[in-house]
Coordinates of N, CA and C in Angstrom, one line a residue:
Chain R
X1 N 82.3 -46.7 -13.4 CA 83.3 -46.2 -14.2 C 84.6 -46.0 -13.4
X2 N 85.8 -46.2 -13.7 CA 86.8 -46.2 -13.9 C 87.1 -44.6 -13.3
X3 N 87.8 -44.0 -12.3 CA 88.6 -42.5 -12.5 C 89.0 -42.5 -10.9
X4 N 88.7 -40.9 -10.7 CA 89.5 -40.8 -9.4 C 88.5 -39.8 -8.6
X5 N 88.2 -39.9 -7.7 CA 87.3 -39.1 -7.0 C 87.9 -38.0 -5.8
X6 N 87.6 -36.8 -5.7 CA 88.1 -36.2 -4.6 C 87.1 -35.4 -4.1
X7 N 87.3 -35.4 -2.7 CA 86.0 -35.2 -2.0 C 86.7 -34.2 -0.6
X8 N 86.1 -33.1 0.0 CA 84.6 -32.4 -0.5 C 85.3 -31.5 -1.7
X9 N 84.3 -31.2 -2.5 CA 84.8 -30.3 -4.0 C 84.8 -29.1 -3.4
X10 N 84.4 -28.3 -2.3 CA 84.4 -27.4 -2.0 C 84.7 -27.4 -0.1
X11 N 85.9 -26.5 0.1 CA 85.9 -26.6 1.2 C 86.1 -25.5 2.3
X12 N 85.9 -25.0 3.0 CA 85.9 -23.6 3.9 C 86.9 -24.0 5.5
X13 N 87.3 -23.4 5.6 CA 87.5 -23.5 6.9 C 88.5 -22.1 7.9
X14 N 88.8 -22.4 8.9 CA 89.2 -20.9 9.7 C 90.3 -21.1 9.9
X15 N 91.5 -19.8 9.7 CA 93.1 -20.1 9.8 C 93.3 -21.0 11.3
X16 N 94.1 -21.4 10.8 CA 94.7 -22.1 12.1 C 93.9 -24.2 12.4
X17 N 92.9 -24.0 11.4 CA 92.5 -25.3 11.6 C 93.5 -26.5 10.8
X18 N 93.3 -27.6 10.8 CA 94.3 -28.7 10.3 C 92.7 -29.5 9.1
X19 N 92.9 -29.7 8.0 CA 91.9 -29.7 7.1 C 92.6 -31.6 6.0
X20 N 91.9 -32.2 5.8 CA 91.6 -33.4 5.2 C 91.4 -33.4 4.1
X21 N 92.0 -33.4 3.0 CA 91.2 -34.0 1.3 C 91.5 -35.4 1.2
X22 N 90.6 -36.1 0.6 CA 90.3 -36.9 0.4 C 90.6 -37.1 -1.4
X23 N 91.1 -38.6 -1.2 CA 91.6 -38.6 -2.8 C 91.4 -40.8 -3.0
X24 N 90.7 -40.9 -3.5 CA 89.9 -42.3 -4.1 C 90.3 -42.4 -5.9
X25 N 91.1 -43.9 -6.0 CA 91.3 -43.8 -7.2 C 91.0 -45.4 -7.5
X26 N 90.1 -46.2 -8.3 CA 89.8 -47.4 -8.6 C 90.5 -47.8 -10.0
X27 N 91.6 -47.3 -10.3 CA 92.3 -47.5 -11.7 C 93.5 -48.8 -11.6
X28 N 93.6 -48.9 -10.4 CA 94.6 -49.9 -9.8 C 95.9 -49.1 -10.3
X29 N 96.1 -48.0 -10.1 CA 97.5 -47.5 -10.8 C 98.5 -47.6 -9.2
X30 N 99.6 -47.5 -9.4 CA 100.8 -47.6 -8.3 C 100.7 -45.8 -8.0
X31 N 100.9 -45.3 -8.8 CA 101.2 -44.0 -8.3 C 100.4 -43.3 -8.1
X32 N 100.4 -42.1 -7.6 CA 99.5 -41.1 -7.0 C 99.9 -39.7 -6.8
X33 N 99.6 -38.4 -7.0 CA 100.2 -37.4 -6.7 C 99.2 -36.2 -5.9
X34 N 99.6 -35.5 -5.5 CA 98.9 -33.9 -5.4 C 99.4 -33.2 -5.7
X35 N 98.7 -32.2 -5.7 CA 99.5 -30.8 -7.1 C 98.4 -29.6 -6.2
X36 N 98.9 -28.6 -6.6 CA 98.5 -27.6 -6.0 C 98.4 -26.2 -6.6
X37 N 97.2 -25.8 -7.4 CA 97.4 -25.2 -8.4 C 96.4 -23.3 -7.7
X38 N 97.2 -22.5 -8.2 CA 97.0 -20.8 -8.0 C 96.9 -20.1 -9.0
X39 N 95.4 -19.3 -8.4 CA 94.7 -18.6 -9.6 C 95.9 -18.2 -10.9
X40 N 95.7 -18.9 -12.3 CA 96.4 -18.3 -12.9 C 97.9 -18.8 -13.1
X41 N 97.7 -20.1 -12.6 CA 99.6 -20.4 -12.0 C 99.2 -22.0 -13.0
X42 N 100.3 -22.7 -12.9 CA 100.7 -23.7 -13.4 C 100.5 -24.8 -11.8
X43 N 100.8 -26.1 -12.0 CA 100.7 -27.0 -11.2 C 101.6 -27.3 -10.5
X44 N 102.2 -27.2 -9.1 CA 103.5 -27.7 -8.4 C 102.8 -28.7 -7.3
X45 N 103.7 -29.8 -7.3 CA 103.5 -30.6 -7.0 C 104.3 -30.6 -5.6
X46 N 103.5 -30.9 -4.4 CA 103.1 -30.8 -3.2 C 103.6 -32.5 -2.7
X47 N 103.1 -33.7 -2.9 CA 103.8 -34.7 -2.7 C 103.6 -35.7 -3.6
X48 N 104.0 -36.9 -3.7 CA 103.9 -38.1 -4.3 C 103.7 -39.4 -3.8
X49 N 103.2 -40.3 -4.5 CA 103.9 -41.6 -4.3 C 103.9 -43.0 -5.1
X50 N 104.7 -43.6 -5.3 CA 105.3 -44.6 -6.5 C 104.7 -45.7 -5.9
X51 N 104.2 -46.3 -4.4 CA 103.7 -47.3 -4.3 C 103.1 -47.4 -2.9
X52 N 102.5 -48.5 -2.4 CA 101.6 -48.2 -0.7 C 102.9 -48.1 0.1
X53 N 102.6 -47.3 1.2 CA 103.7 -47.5 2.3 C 104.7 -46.4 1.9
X54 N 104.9 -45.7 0.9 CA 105.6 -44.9 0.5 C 105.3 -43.5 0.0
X55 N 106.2 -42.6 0.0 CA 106.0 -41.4 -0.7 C 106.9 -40.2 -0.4
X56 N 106.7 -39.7 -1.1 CA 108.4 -38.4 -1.4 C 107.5 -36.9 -1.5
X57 N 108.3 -35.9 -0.9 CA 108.0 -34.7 -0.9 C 107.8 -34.6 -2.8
X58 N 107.0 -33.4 -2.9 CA 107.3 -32.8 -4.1 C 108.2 -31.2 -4.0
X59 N 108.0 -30.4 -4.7 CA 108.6 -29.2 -4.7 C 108.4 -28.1 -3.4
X60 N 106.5 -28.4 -3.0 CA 105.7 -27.2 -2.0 C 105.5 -28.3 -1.2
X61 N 106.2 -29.0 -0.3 CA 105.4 -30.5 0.7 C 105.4 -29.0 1.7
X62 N 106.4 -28.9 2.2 CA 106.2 -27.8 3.7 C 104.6 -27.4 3.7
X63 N 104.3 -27.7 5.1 CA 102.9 -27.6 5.3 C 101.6 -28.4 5.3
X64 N 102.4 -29.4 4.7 CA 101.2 -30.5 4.4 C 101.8 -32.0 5.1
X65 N 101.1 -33.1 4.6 CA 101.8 -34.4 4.7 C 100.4 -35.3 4.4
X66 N 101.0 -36.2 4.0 CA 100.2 -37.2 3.1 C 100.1 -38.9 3.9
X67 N 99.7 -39.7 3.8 CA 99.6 -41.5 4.0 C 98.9 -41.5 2.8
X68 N 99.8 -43.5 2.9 CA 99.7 -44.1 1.6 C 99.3 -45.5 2.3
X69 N 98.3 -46.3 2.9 CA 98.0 -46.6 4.0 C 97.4 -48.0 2.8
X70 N 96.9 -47.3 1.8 CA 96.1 -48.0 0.9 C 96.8 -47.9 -0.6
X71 N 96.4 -49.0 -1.7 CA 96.6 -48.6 -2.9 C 95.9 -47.7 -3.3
X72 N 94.4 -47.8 -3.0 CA 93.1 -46.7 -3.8 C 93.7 -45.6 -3.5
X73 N 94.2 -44.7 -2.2 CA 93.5 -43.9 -1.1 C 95.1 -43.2 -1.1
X74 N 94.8 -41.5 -0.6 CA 95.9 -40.8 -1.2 C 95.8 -39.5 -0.3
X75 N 94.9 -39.6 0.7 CA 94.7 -38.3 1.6 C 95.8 -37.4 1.7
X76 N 95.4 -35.6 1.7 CA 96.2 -35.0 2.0 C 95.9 -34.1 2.7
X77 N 96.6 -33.6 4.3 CA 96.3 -32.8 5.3 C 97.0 -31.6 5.0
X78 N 96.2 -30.5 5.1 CA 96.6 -29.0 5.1 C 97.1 -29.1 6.7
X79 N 98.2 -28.5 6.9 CA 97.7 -28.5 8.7 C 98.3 -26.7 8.7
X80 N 98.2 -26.5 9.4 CA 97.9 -24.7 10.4 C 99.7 -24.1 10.2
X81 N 100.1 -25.4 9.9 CA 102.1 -24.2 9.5 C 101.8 -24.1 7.9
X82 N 101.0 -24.5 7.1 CA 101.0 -24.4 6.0 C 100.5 -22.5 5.4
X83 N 101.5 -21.7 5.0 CA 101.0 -20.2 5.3 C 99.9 -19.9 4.5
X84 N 99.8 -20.0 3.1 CA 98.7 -19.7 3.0 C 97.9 -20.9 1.9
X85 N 97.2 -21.4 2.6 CA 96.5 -22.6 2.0 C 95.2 -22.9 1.4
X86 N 95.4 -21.6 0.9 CA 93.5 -21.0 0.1 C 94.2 -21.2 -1.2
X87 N 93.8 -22.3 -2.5 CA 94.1 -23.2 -3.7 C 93.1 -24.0 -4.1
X88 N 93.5 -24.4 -5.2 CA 92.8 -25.3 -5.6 C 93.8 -26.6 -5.8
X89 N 93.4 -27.9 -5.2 CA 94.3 -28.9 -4.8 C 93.7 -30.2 -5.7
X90 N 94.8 -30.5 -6.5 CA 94.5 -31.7 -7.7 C 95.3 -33.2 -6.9
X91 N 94.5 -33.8 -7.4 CA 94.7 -35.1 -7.1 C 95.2 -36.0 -8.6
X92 N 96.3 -36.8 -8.7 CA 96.0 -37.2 -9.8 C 96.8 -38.7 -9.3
X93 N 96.7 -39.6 -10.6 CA 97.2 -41.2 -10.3 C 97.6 -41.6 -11.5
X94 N 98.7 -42.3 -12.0 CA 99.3 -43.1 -12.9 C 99.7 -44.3 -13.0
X95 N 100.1 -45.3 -14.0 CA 100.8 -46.3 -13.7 C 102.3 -46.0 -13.2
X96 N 102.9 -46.6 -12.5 CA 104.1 -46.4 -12.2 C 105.7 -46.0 -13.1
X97 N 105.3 -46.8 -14.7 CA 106.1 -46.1 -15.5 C 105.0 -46.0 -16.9
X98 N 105.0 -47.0 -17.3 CA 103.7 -46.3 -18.6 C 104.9 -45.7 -19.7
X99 N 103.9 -45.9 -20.9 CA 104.3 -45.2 -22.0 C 104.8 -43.6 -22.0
X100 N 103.7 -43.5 -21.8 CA 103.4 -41.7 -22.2 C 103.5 -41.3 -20.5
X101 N 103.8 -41.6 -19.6 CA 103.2 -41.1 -18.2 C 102.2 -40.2 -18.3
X102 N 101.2 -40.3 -18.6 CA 100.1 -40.2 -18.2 C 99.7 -39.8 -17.0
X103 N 98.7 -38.6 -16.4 CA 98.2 -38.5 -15.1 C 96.5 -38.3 -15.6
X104 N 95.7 -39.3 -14.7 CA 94.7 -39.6 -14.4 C 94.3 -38.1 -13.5
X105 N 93.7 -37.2 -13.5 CA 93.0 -36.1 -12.6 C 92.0 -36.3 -11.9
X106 N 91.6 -36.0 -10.5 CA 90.3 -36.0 -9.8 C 89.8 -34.6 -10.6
X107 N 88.5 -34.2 -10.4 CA 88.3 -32.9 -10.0 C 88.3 -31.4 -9.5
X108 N 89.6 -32.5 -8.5 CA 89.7 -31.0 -7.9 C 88.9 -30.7 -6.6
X109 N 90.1 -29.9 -5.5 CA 89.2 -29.7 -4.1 C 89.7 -28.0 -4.0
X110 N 88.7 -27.4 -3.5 CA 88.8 -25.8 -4.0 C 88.6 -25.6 -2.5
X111 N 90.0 -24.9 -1.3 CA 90.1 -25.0 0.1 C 89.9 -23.8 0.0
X112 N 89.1 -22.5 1.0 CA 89.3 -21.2 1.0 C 89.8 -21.4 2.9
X113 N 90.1 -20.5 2.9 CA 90.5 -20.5 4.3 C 89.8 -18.6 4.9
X114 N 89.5 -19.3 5.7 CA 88.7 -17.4 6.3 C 89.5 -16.9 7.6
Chain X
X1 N 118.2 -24.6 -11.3 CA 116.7 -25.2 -11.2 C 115.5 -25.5 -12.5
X2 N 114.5 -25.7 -12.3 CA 113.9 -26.6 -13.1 C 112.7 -25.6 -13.6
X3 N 112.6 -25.0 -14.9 CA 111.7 -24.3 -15.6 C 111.1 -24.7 -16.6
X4 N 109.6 -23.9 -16.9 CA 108.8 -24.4 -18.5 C 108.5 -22.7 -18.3
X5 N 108.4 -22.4 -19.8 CA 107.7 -21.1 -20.4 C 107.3 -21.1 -21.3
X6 N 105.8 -20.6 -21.1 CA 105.0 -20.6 -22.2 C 104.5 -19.4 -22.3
X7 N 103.1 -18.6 -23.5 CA 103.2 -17.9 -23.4 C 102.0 -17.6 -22.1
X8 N 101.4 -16.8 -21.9 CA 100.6 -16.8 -20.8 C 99.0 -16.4 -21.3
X9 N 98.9 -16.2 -22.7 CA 97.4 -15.6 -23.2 C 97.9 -15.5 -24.7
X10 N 97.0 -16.7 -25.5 CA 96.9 -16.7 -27.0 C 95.0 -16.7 -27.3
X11 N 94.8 -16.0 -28.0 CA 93.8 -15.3 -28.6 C 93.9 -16.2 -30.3
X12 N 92.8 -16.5 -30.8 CA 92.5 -17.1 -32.1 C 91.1 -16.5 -32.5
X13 N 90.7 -17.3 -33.6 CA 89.5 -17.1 -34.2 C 88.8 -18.6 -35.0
X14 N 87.4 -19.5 -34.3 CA 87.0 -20.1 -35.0 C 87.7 -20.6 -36.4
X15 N 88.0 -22.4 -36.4 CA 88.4 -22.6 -37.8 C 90.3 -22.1 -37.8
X16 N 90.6 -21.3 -37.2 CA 92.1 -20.8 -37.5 C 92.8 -21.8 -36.8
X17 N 94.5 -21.9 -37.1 CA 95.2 -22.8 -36.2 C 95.7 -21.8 -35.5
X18 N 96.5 -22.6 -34.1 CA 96.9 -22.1 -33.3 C 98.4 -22.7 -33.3
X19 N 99.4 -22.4 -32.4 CA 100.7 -22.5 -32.0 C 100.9 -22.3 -30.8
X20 N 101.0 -23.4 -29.8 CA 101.6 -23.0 -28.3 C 102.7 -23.4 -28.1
X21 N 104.0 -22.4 -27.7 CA 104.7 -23.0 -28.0 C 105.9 -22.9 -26.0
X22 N 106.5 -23.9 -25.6 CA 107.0 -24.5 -24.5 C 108.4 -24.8 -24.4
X23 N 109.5 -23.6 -24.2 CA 110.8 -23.9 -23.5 C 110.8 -24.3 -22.3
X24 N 111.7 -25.3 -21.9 CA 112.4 -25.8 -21.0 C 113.7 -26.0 -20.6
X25 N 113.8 -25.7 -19.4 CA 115.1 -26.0 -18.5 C 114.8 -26.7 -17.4
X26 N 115.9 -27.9 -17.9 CA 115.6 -29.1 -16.4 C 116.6 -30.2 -16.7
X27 N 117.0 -30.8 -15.6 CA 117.5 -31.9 -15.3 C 116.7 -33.5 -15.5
X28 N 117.3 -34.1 -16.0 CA 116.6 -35.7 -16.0 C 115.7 -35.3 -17.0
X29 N 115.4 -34.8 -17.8 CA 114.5 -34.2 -19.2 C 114.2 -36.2 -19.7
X30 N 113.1 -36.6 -19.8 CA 112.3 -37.7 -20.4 C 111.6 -37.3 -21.6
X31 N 110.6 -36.5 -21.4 CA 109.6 -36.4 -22.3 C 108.8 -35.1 -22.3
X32 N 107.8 -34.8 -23.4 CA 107.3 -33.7 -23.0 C 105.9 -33.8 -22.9
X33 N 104.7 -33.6 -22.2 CA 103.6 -33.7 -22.3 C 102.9 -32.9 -22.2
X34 N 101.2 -32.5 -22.9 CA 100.5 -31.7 -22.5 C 99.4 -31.7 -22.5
X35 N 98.7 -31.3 -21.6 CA 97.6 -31.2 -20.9 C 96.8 -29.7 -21.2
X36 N 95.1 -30.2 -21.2 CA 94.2 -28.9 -21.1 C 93.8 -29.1 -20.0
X37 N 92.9 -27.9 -19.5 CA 92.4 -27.5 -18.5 C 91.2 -26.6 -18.9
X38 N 89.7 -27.0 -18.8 CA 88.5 -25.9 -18.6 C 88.4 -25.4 -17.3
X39 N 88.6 -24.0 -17.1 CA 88.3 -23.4 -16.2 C 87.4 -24.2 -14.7
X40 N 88.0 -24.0 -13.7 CA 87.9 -25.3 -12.9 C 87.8 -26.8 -12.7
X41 N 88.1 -26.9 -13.9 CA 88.0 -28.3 -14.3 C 89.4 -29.5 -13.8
X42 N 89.2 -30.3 -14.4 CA 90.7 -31.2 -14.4 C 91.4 -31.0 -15.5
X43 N 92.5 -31.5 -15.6 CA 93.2 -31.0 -16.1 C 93.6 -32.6 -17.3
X44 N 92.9 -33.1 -18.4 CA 93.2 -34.0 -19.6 C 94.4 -34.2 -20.2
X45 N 94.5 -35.0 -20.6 CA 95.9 -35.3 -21.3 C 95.6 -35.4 -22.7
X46 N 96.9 -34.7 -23.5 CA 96.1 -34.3 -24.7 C 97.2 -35.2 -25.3
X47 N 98.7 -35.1 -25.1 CA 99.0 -35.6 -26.1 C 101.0 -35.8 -25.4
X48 N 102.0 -36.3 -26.0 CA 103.3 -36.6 -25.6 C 104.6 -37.0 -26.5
X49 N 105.5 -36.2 -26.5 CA 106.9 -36.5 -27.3 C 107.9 -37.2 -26.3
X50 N 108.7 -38.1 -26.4 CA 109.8 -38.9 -26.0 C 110.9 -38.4 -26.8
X51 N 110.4 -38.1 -28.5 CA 111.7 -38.7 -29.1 C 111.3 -37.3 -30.4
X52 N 112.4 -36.8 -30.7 CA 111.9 -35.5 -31.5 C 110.8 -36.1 -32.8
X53 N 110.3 -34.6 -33.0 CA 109.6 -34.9 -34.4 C 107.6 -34.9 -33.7
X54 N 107.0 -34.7 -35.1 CA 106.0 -34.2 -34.5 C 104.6 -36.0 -34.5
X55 N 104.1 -35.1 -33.6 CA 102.7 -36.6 -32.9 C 101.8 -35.9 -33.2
X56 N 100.8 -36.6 -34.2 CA 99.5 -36.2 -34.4 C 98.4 -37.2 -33.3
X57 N 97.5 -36.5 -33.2 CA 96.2 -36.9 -32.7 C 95.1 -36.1 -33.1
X58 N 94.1 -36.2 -34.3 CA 93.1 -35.4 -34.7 C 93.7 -34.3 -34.7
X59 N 92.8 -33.4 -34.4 CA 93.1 -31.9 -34.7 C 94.6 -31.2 -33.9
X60 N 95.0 -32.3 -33.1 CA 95.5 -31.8 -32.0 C 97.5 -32.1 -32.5
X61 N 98.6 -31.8 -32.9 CA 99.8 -31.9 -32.9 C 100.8 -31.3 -32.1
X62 N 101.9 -32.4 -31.5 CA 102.5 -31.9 -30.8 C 104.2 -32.3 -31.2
X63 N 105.2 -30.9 -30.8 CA 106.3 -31.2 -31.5 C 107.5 -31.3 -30.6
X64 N 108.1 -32.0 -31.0 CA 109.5 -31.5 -29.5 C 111.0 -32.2 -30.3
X65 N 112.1 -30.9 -30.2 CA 112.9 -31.2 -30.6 C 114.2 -30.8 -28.9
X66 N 114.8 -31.8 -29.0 CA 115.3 -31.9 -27.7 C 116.6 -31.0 -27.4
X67 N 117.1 -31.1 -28.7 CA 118.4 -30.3 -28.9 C 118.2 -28.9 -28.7
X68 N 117.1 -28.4 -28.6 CA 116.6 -26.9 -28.3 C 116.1 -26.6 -26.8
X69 N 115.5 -27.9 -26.3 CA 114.8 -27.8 -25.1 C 113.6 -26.8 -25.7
X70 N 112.7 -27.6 -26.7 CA 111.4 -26.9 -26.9 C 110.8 -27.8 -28.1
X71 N 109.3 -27.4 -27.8 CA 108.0 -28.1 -27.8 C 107.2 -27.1 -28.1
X72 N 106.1 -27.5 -28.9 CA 104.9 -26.8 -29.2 C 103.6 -27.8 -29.2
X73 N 102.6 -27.3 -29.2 CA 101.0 -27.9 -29.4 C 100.5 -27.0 -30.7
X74 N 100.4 -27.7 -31.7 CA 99.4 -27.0 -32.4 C 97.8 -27.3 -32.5
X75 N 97.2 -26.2 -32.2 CA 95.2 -26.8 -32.7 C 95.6 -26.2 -33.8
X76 N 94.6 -27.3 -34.8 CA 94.4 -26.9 -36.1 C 92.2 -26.7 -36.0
X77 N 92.2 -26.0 -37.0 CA 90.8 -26.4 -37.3 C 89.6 -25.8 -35.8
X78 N 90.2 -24.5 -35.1 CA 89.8 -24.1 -34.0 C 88.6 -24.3 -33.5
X79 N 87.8 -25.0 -32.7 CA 86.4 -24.7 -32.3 C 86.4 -23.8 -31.2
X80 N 85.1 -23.3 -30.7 CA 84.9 -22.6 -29.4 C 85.1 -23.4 -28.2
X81 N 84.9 -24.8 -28.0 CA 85.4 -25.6 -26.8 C 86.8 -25.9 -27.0
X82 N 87.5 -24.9 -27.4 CA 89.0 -25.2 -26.9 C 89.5 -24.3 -26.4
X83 N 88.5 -23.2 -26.2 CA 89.0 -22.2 -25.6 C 89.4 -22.8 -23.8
X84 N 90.5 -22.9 -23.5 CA 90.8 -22.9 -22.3 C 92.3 -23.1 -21.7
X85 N 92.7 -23.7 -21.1 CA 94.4 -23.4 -20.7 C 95.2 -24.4 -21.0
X86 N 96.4 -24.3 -21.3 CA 97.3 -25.4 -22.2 C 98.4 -25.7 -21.4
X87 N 98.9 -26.7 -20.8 CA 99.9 -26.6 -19.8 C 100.6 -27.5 -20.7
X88 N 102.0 -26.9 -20.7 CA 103.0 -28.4 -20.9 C 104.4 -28.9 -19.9
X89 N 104.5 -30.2 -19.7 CA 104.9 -30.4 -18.3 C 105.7 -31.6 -18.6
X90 N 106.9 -31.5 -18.4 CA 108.4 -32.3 -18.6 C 108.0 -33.2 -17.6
X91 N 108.3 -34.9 -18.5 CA 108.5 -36.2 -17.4 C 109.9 -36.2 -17.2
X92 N 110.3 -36.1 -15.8 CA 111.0 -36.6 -15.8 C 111.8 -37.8 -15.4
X93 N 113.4 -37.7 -15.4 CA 114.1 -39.2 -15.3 C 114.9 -39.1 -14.1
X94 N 114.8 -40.3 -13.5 CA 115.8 -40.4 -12.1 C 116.8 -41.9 -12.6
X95 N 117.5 -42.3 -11.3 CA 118.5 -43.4 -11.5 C 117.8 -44.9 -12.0
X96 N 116.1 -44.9 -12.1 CA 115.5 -46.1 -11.7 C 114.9 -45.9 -14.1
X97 N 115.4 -44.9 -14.1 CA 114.5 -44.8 -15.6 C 113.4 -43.7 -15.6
X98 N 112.6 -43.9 -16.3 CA 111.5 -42.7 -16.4 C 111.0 -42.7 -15.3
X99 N 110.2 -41.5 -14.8 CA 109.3 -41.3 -13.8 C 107.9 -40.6 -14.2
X100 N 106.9 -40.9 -13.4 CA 105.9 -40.2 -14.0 C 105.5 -38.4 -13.0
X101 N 106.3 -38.2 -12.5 CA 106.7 -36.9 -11.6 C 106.9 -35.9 -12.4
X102 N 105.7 -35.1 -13.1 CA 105.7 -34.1 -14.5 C 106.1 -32.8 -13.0
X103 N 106.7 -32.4 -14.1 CA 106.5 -30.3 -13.7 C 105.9 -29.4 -15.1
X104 N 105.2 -28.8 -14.5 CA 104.0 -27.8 -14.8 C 104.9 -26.8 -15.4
X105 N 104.5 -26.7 -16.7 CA 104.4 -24.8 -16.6 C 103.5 -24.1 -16.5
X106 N 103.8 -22.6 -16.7 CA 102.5 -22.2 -16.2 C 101.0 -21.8 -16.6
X107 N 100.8 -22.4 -18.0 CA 99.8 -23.2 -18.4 C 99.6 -21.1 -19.8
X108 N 99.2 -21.8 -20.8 CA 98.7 -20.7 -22.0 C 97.2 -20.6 -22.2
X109 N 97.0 -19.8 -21.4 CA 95.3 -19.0 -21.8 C 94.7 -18.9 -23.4
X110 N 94.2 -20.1 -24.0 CA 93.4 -20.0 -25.0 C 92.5 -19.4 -25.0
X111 N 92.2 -18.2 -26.1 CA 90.9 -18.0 -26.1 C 90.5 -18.0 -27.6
X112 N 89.1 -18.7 -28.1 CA 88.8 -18.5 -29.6 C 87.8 -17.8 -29.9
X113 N 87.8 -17.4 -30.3 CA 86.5 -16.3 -30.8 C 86.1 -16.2 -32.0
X114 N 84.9 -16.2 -32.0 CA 84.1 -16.6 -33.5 C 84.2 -16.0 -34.5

């Protein structure tokens, strides 16, 4: 089937480490985003990107950074200047313009930081 | 800068309709979309206005008159699996035409009760 996978769904780790999500999408879409959502909060979007080889800050990038290395493939690094990076972190993918813009969602990666 | 406001907690009853309703303030304004969300879940695309006036989909309507900078969702016909969060999130437009780069609001707590 067809969607977007994001891996690990659950993830732990200790202040000050540099941390990896993983984001797989087989839809063949151009775009791709991360979003970064708090207990209770709406979705702000952390970074983007419209095609391979590319990609643009979103609103909250400080602290993170992304490659676009692949069409599938959409990784995004927490690294240790990011202040507090305990979230729940969405992955999503679209076609590049589309009707409706539409966003395709992974699951979801749920980072606690201890 | 760039806002949505919705309400933050709407309460219903099995079978009853509902009203969520989404001011906006923003630049490059395209369209309006919105999305549910089950508690840790992803976040689905439910439905989208471009052009004022109201879009059915099943139980689900959505309205957007642009001259106001506002939108609503209505559930008609309530069941208990809708109880969950309602985000609506402006596409918006840059120099290239639409973009699929939504901003979030901060999503309306459904709850239905029998």
């Amino acid at each position: 089937d067809g969607g977007i996978t994001q891996s690990p769904k659950y993830l732990f780790r200790k202040e000050g480490q540099n941390v990896t999500l993983s984001c797989e999408q087989n839809l063949n879409h151009d775009a791709m985003y991360w979003y970064r959502q708090d207990p209770g909060q709406g979705l702000r979007l952390i970074y983007y990107s419209q095609i391979v080889n590319d990609f643009q800050k979103g609103d909250i990038a400080e602290g993170y950074s992304v490659s676009r290395e692949k069409k599938e493939s959409f990784p995004l690094t927490v690294t240790s200047a990011q202040k507090n990076p305990t979230a729940f972190y969405l992955c999503a993918s679209s076609m590049r313009t589309g009707d409706t813009g539409e966003l395709f969602f992974g699951e979801g990666s749920r980072l606690t930081v201890l | 800068g760039q806002s949505l406001e919705q309400p933050s907690e709407v309460t219903a009853v099995e079978g009853a309709i509902v009203q969520i309703n989404c001011t906006y303030q923003t630049s490059g304004f395209y369209g309006l979309s919105w999305y549910q969300q089950h508690d840790g879940g992803a976040p689905t695309f439910l439905s989208y206005n471009a052009l004022d006036g109201l879009e059915e989909t099943g139980r689900f309507s959505s309205f957007l008159s642009r001259s106001d900078s506002y939108g609503y969702l209505l559930l008609q016909e309530l069941q208990m699996k809708d109880s969950a969060s309602y985000f609506c999130a402006v596409r918006t437009l840059n120099y290239g035409g639409a973009t699929n780069k939504l901003i979030f609001g901060t999503g309306t707590l459904l709850a239905v009760q029998p």
